[in-house]
Structure formats: C-alpha cells, structure tokens
JSON list of C-alpha atoms in Angstrom, two decimals:
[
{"chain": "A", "resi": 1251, "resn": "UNK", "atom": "CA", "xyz": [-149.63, 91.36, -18.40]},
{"chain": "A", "resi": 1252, "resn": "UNK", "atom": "CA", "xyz": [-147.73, 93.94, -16.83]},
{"chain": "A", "resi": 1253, "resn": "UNK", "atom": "CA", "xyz": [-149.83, 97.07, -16.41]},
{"chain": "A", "resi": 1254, "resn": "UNK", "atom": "CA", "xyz": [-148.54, 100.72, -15.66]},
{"chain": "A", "resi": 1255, "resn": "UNK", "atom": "CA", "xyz": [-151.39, 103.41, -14.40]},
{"chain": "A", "resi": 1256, "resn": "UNK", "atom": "CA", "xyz": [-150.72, 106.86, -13.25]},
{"chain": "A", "resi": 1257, "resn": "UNK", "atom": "CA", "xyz": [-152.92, 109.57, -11.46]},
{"chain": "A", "resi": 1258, "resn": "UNK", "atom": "CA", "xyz": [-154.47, 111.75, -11.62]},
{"chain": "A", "resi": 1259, "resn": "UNK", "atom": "CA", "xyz": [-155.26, 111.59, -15.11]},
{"chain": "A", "resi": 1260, "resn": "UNK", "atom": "CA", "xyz": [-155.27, 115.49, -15.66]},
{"chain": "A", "resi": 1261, "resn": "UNK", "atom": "CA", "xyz": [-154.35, 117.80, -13.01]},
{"chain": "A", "resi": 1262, "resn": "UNK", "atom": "CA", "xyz": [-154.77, 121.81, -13.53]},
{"chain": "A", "resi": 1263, "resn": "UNK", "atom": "CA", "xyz": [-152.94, 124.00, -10.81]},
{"chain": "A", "resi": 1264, "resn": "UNK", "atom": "CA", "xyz": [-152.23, 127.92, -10.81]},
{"chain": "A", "resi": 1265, "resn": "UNK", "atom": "CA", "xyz": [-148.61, 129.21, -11.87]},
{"chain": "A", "resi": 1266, "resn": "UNK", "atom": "CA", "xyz": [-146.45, 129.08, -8.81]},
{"chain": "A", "resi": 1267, "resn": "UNK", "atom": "CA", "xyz": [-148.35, 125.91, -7.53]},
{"chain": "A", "resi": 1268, "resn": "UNK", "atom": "CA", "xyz": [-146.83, 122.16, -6.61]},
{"chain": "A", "resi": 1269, "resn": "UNK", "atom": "CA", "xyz": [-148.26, 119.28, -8.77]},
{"chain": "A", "resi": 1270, "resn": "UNK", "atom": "CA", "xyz": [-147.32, 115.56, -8.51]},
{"chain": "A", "resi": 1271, "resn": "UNK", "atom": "CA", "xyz": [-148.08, 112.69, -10.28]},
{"chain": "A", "resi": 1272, "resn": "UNK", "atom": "CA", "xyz": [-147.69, 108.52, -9.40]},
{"chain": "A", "resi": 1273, "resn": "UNK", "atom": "CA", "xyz": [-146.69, 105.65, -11.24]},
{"chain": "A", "resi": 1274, "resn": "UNK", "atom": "CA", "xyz": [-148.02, 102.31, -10.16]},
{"chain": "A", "resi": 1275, "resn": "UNK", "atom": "CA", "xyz": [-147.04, 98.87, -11.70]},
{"chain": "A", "resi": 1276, "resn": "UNK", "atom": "CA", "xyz": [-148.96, 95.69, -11.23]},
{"chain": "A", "resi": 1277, "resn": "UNK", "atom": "CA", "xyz": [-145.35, 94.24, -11.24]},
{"chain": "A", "resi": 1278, "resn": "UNK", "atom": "CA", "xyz": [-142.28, 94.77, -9.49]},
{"chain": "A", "resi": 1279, "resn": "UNK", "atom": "CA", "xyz": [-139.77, 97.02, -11.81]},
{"chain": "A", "resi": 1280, "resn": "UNK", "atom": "CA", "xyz": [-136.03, 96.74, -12.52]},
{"chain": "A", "resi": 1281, "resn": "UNK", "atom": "CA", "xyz": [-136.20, 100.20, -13.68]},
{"chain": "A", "resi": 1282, "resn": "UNK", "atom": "CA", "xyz": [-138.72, 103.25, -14.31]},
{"chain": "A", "resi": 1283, "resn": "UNK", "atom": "CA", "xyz": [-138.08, 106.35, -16.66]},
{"chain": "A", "resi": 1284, "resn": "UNK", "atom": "CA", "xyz": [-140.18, 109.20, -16.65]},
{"chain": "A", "resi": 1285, "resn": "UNK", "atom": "CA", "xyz": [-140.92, 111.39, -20.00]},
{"chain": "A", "resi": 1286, "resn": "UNK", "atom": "CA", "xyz": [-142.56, 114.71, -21.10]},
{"chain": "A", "resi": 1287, "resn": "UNK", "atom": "CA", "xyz": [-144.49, 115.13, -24.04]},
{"chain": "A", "resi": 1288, "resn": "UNK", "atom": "CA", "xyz": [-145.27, 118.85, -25.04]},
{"chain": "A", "resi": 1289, "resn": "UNK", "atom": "CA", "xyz": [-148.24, 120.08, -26.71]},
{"chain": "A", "resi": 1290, "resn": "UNK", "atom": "CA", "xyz": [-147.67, 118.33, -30.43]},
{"chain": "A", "resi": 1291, "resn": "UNK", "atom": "CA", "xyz": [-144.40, 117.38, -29.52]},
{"chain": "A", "resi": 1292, "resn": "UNK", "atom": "CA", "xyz": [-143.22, 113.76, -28.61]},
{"chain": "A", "resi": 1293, "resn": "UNK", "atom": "CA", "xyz": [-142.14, 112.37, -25.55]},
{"chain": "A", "resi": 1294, "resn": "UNK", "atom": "CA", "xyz": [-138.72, 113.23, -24.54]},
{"chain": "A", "resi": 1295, "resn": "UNK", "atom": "CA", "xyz": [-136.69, 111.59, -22.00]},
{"chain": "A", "resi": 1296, "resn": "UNK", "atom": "CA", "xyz": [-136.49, 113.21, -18.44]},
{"chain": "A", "resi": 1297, "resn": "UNK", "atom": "CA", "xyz": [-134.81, 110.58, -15.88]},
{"chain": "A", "resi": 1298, "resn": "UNK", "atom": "CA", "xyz": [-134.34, 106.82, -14.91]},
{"chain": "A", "resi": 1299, "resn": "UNK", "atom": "CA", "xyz": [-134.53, 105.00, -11.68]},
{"chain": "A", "resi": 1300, "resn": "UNK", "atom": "CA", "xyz": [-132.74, 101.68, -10.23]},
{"chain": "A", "resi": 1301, "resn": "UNK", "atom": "CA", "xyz": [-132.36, 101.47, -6.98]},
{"chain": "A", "resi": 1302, "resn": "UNK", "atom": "CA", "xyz": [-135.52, 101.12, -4.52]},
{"chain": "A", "resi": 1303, "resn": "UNK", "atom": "CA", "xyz": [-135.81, 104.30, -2.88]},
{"chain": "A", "resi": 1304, "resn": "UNK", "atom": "CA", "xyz": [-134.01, 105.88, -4.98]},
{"chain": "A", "resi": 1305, "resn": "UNK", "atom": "CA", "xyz": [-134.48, 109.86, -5.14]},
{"chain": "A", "resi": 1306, "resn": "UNK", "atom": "CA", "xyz": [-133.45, 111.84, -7.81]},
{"chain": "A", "resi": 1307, "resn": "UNK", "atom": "CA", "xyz": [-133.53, 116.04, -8.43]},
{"chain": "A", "resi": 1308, "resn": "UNK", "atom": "CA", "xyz": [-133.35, 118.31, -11.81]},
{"chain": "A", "resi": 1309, "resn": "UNK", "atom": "CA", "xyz": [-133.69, 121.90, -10.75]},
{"chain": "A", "resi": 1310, "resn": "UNK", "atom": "CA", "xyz": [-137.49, 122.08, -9.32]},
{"chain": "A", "resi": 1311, "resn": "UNK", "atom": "CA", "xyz": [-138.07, 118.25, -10.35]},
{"chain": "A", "resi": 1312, "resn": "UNK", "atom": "CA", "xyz": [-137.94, 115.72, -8.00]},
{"chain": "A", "resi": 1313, "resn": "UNK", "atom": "CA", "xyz": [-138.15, 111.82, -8.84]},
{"chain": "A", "resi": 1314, "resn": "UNK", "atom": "CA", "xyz": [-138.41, 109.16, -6.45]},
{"chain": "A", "resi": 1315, "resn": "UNK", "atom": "CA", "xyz": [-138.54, 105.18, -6.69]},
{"chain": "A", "resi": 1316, "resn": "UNK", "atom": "CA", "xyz": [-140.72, 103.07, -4.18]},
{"chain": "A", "resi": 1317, "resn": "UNK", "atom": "CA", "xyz": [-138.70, 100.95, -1.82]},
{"chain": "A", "resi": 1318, "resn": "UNK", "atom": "CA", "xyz": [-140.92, 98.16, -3.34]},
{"chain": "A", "resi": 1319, "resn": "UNK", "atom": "CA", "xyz": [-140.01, 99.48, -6.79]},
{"chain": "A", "resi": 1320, "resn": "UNK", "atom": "CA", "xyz": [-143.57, 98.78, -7.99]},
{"chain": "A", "resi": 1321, "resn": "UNK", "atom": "CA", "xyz": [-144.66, 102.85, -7.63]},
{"chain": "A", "resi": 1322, "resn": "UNK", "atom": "CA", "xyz": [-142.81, 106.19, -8.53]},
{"chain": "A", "resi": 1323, "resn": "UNK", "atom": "CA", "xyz": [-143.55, 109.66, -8.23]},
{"chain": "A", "resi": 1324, "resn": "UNK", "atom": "CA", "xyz": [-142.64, 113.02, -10.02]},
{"chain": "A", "resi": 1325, "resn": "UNK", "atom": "CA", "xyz": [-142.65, 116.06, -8.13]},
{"chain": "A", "resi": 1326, "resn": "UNK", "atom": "CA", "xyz": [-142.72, 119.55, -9.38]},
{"chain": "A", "resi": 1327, "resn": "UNK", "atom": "CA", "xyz": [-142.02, 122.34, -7.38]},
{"chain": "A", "resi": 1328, "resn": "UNK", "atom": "CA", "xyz": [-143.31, 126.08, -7.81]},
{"chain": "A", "resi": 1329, "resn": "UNK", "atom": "CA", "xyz": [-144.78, 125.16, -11.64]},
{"chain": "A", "resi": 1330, "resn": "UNK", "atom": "CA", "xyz": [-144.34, 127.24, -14.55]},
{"chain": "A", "resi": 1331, "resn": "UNK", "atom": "CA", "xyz": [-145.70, 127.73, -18.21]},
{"chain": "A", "resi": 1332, "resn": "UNK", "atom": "CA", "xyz": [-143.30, 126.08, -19.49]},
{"chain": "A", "resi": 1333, "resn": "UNK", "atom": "CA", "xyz": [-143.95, 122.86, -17.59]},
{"chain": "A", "resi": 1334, "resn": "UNK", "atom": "CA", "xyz": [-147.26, 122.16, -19.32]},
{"chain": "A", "resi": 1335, "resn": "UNK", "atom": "CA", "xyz": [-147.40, 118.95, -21.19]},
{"chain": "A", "resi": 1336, "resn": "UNK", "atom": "CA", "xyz": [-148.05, 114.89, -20.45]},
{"chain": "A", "resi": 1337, "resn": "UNK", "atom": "CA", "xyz": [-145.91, 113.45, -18.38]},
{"chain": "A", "resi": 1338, "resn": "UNK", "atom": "CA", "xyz": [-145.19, 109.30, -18.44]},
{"chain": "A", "resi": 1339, "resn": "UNK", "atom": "CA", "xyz": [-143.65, 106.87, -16.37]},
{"chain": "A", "resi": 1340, "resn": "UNK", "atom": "CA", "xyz": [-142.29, 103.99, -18.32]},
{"chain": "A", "resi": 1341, "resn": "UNK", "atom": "CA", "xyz": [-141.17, 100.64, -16.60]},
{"chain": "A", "resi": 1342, "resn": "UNK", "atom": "CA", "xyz": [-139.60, 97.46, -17.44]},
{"chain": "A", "resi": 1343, "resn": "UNK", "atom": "CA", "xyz": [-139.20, 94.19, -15.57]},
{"chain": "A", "resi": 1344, "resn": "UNK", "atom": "CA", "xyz": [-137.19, 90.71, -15.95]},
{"chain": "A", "resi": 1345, "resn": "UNK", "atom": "CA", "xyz": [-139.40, 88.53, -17.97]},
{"chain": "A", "resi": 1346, "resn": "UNK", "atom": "CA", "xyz": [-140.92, 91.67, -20.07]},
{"chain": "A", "resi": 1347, "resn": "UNK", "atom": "CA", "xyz": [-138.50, 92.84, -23.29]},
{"chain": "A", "resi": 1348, "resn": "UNK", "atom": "CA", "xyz": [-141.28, 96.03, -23.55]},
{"chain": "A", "resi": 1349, "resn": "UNK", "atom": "CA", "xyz": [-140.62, 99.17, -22.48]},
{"chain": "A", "resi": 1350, "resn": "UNK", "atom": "CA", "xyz": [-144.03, 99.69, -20.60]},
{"chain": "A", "resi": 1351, "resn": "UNK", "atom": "CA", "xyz": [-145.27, 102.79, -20.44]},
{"chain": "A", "resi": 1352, "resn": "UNK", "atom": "CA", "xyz": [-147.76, 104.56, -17.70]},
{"chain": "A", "resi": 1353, "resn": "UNK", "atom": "CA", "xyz": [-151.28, 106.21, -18.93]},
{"chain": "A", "resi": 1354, "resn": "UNK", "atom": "CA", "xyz": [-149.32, 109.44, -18.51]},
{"chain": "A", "resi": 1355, "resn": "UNK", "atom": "CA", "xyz": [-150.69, 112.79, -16.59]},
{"chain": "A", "resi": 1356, "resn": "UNK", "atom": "CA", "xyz": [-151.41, 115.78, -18.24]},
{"chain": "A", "resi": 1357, "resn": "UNK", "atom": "CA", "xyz": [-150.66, 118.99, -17.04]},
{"chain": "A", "resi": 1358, "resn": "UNK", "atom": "CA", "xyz": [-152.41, 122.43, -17.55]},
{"chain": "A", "resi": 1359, "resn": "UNK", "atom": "CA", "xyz": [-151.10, 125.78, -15.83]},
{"chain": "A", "resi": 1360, "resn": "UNK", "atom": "CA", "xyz": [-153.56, 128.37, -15.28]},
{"chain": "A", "resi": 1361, "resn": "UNK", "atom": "CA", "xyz": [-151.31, 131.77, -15.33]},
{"chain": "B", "resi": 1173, "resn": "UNK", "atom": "CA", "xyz": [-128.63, 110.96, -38.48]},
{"chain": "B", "resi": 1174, "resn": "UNK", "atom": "CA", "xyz": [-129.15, 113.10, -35.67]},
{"chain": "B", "resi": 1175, "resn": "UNK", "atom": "CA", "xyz": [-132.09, 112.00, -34.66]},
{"chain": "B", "resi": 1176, "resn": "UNK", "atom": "CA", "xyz": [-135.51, 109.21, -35.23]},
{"chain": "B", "resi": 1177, "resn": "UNK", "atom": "CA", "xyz": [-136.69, 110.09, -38.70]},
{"chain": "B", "resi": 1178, "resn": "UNK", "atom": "CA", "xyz": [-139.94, 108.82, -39.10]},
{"chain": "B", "resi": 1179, "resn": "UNK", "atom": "CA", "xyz": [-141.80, 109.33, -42.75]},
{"chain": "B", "resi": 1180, "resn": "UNK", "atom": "CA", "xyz": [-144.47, 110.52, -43.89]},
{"chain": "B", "resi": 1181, "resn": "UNK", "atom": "CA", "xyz": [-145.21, 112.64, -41.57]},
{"chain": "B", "resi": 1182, "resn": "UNK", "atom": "CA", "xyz": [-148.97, 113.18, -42.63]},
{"chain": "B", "resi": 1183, "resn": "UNK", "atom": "CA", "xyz": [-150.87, 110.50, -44.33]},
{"chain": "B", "resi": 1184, "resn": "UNK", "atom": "CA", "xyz": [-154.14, 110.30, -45.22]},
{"chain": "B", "resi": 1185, "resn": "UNK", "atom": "CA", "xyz": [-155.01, 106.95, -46.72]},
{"chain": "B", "resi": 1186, "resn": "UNK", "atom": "CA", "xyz": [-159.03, 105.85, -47.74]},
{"chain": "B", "resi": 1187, "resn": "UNK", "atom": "CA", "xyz": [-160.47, 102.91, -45.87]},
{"chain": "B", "resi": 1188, "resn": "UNK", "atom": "CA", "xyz": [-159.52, 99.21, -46.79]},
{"chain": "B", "resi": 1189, "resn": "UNK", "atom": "CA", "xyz": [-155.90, 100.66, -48.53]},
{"chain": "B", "resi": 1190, "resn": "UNK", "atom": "CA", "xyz": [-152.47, 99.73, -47.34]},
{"chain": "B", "resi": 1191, "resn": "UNK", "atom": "CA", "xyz": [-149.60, 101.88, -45.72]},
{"chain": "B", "resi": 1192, "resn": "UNK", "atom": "CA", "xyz": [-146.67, 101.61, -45.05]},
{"chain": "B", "resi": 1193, "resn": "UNK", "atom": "CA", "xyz": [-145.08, 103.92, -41.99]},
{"chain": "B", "resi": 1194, "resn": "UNK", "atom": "CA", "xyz": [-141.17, 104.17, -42.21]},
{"chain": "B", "resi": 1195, "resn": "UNK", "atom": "CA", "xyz": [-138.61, 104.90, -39.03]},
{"chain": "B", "resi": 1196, "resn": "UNK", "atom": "CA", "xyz": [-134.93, 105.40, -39.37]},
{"chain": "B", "resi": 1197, "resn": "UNK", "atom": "CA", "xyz": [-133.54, 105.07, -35.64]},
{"chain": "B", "resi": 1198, "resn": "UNK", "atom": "CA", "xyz": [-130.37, 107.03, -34.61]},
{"chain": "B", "resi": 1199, "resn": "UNK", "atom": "CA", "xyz": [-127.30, 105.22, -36.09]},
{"chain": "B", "resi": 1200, "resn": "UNK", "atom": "CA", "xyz": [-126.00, 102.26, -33.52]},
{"chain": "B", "resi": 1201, "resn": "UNK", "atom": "CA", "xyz": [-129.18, 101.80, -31.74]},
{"chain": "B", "resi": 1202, "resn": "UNK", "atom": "CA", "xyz": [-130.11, 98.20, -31.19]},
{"chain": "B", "resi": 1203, "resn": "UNK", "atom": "CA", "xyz": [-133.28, 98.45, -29.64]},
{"chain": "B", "resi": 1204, "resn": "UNK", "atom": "CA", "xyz": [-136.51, 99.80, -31.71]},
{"chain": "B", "resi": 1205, "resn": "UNK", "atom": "CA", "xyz": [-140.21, 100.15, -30.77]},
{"chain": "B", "resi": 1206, "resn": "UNK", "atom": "CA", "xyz": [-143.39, 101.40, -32.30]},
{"chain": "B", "resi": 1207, "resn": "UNK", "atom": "CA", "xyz": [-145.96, 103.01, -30.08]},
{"chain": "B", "resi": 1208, "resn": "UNK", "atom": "CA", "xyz": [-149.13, 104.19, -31.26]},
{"chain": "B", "resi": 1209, "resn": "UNK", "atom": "CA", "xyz": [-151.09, 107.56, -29.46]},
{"chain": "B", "resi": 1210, "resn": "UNK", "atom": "CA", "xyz": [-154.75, 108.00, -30.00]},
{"chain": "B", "resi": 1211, "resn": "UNK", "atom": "CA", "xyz": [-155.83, 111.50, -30.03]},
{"chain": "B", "resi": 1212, "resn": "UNK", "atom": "CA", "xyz": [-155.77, 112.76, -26.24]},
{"chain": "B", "resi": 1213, "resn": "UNK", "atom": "CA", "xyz": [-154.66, 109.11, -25.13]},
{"chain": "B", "resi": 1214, "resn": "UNK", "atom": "CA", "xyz": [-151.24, 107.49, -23.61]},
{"chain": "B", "resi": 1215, "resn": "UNK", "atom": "CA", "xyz": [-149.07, 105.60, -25.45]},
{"chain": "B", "resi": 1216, "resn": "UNK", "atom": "CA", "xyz": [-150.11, 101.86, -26.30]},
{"chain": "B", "resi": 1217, "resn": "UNK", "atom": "CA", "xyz": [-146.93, 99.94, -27.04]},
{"chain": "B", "resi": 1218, "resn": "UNK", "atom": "CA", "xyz": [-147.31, 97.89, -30.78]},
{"chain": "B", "resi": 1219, "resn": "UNK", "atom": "CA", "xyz": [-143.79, 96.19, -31.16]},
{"chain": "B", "resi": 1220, "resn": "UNK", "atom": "CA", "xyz": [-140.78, 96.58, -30.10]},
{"chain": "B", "resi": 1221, "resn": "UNK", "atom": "CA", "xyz": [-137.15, 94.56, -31.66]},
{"chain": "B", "resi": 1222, "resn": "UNK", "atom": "CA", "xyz": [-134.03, 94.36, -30.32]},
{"chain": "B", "resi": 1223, "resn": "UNK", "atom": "CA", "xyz": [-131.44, 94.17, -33.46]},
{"chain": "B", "resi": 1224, "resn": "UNK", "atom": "CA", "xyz": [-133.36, 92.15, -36.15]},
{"chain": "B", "resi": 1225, "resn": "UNK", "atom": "CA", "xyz": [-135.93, 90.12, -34.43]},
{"chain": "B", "resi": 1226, "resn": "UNK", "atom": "CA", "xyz": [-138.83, 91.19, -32.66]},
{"chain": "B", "resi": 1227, "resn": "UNK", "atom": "CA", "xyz": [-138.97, 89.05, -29.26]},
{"chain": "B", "resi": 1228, "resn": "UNK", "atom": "CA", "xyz": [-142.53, 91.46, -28.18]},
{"chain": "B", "resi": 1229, "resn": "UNK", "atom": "CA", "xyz": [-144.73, 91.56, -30.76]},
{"chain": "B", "resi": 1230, "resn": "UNK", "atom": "CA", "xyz": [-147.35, 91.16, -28.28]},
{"chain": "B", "resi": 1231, "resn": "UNK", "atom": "CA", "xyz": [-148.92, 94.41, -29.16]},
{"chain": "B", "resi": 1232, "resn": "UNK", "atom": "CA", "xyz": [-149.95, 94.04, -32.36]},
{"chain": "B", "resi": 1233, "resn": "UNK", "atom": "CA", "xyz": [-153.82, 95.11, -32.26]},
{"chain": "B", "resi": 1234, "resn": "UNK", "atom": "CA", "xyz": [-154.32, 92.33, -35.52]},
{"chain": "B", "resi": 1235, "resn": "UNK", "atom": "CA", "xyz": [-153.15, 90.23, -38.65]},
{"chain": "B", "resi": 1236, "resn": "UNK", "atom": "CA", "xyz": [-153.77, 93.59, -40.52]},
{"chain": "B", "resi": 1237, "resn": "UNK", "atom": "CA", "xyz": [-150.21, 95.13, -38.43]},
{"chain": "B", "resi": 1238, "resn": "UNK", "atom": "CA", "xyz": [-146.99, 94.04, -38.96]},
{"chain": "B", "resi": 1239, "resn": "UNK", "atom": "CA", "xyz": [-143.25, 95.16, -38.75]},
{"chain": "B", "resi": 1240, "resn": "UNK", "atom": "CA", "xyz": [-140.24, 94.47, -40.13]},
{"chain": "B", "resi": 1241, "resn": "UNK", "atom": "CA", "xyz": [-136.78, 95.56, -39.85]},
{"chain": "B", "resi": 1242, "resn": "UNK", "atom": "CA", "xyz": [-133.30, 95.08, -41.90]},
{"chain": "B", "resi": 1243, "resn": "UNK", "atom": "CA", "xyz": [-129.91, 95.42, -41.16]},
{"chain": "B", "resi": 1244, "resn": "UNK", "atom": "CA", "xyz": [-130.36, 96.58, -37.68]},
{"chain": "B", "resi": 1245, "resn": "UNK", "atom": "CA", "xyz": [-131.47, 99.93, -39.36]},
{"chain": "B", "resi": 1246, "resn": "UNK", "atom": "CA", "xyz": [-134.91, 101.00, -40.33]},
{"chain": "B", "resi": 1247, "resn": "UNK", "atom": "CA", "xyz": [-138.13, 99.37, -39.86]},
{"chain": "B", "resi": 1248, "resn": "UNK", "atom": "CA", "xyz": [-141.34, 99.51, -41.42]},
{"chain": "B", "resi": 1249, "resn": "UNK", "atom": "CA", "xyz": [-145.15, 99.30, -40.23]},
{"chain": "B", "resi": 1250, "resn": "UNK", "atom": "CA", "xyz": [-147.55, 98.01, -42.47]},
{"chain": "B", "resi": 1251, "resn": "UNK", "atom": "CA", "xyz": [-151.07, 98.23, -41.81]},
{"chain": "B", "resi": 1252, "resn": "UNK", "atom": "CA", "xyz": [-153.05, 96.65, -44.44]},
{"chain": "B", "resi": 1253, "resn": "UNK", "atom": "CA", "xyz": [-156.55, 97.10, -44.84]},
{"chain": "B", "resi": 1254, "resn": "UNK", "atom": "CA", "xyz": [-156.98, 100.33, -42.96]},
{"chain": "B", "resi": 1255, "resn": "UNK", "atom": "CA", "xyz": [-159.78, 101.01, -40.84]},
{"chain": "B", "resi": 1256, "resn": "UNK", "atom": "CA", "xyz": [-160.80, 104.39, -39.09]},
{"chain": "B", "resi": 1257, "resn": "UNK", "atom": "CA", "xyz": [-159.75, 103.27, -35.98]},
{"chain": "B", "resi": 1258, "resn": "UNK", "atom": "CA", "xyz": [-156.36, 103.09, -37.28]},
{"chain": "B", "resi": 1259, "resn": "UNK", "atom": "CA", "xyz": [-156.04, 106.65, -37.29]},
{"chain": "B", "resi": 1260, "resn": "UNK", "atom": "CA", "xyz": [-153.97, 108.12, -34.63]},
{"chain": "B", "resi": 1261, "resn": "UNK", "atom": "CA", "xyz": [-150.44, 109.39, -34.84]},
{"chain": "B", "resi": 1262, "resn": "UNK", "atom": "CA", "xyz": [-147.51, 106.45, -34.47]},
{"chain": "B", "resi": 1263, "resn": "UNK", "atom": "CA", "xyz": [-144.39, 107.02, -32.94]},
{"chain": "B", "resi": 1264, "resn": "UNK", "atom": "CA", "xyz": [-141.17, 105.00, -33.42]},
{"chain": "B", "resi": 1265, "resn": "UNK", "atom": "CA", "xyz": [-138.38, 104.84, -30.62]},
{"chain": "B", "resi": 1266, "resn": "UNK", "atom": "CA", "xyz": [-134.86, 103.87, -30.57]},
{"chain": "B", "resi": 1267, "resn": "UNK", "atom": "CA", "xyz": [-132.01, 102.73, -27.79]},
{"chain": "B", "resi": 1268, "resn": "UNK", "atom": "CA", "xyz": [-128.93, 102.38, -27.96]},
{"chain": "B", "resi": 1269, "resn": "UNK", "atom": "CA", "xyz": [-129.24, 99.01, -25.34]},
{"chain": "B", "resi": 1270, "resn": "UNK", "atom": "CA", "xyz": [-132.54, 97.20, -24.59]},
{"chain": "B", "resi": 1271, "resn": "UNK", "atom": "CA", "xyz": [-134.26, 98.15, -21.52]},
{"chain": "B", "resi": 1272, "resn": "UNK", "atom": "CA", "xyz": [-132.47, 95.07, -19.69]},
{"chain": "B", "resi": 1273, "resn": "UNK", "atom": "CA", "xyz": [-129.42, 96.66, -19.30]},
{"chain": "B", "resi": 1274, "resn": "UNK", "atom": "CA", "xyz": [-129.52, 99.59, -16.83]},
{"chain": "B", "resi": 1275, "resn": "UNK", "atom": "CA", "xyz": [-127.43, 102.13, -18.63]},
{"chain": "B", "resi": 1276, "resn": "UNK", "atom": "CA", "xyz": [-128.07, 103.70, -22.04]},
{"chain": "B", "resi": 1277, "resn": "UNK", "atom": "CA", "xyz": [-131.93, 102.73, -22.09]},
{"chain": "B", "resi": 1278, "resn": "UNK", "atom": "CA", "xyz": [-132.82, 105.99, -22.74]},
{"chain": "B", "resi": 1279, "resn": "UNK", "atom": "CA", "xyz": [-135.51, 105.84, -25.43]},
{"chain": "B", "resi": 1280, "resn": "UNK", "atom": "CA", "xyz": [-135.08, 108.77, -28.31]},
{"chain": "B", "resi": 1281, "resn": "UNK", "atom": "CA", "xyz": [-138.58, 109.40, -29.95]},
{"chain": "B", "resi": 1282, "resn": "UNK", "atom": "CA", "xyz": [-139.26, 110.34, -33.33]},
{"chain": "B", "resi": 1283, "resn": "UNK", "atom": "CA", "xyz": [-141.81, 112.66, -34.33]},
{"chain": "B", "resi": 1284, "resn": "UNK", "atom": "CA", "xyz": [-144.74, 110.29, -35.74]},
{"chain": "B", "resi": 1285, "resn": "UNK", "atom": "CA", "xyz": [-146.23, 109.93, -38.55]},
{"chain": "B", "resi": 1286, "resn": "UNK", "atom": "CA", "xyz": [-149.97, 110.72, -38.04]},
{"chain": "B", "resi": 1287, "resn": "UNK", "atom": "CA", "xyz": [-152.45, 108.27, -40.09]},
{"chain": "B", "resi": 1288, "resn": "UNK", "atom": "CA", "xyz": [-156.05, 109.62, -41.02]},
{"chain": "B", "resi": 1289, "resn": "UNK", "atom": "CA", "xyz": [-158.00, 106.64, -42.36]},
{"chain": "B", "resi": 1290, "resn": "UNK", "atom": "CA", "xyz": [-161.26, 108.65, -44.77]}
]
C-alpha cells in the first residue's frame, strides 16, 4: 500500500536557525498537505499542493512539490519558539480514498 | 458546531471492556476519518467514510474496531474487548469534499479522545 515517510525523524536547531523536513511517497500523489501539531494540540492544517513543482510561501514557510509529485518539502526560515511542534505531510492518490499521512518530523528549538 | 467535537475526552476503561469513542464533524462535511496517535508516534490512519459508507476501512487494526456513522453526521468507534495496546489518544477528522477533489480537502481535526486501557 501506499506509504508516506518523512525525515529526519526529530530535528533540534538553535532559535534563529533554518530547519527542513521531506515527504516521500512510494506512489505518485495527486495532492500533498502539510500539518502542524503543537505540543498536546492536534494537527492543524498548514497548506496543499497540486501542481508538480509547485512552490508555495506563508511568511518564513516555504512549501514545495516534486516535479515527480512523489516527494515534498517544508522549509522554515530563521525558526522561532513558536514553531516547535510535529509537522506532517499528508498525500492522496487516484486509486487510494485515504488521506495518507507522513511519519511526521518533530521539531525542538533550543533558545 | 464550530468545530470536530470529539467525546469523552479522557477515558479510562479496564481491560477486556467495551468503548465507545464519539465524533461530531463540522456541519456539511462529507468526508470523515479516524486516526489513531500512539504516544510520541505519527498518525496511523483507522477508517475513513465519505457520507455514509466507509469505502477504506482498510485500517482497522482487528474484528475488535469498528465504525459507524448516521445521517452523514456523527460517527462512532467501538473497540470491544480492550487491550493495553489500545491505549493511545484517537483523533477524528472532517472535510467538507473527499480528498479526490482538489479544493476544500482541507482536513479539520478534533481534539481526541485519549483511551487508557488498566
């Protein structure tokens, strides 16, 4: 079956730093989301990609779809605080009715 | 409502009872799926039905899980028979179209109900 992995798994980086995760599929995607969970908190929905290489930007975020569309990637720029959390890809193909999601990164800032 | 409302939010059940975990999606959304999170772990997708029927039920871990839901509206999770490994907090998601469509996909998340299996 269709299988979703992202890496690193956890990824610690001083305040100020970059940090960016990837989203592979086994499969070929029609689309990919990406979410944030918090601390506690449940995921909440960030951005969704169509088109193959397809770029995207919210403030210091930046998303971008594989020309393949079988990988993603979530950049973010000059972290903060209040970026800590788990962040998850989530994909879903012709032939699949499931909202697949990816293994998810989480993210520790070191002040 | 305004948002998923998922009940209870806490449950603490013994080993070898049944329970029953409740989500109300937001009003109009078609597309429903329960997720399950282990402790420190991703998500691990359980169900998921667009309107009444469930076309992916391929998730399902056994016999012991199964969903329903009525009137396009709220669905239930029944575990039955409850064993520790069952514990872990499960989420319930809503959308207003199913992920084939390429617009309104966007998958509202409730806030769990967290199952501790004693």
């Amino acid at each position: 079956g269709q299988q979703v992995m992202q890496i690193p798994q956890y990824q610690h980086v001083q305040e100020g730093e970059d940090f960016t995760t990837y989203c592979n599929s086994s499969t070929t995607l029609s689309n990919i989301q990406w979410y944030k969970q918090r601390p506690g908190g449940h995921p909440v929905f960030l951005i969704q990609l169509v088109k193959s290489g397809e770029v995207k930007k919210q403030k210091r975020l930046t998303f971008q779809f594989g020309e393949a569309k079988k990988n993603s990637s979530l950049h973010i720029t000059a972290t903060q605080t209040t970026d800590v959390g788990t962040y998850f890809c989530a994909g879903w193909n012709f032939g699949n009715e499931k909202l697949t999601f990816g293994t998810g990164t989480r993210l520790t800032i070191i002040p | 409502g305004a948002g998923v409302s998922q009940s209870p939010s806490n449950k603490v059940t013994e080993k070898g009872k049944d329970v029953e975990l409740r989500c109300d999606p937001i009003s109009g959304h078609t597309a429903l799926y329960w997720y399950r999170q282990r402790l420190g772990q991703g998500l691990e997708f359980l169900i998921y039905f667009q309107g009444n029927s469930a076309p992916d039920k391929s998730g399902l871990p056994s016999d012991r899980f199964s969903a329903e839901r009525t009137g396009e509206s709220v669905s239930t999770l029944t575990i039955q028979r409850t064993q520790q490994e069952d514990s872990a907090v499960y989420l319930c998601a809503s959308s207003l179209a199913p992920p084939r469509a390429f617009l309104n996909t966007e998958a509202f998340f409730g806030q769990g109900t967290r199952l501790t299996v004693v």
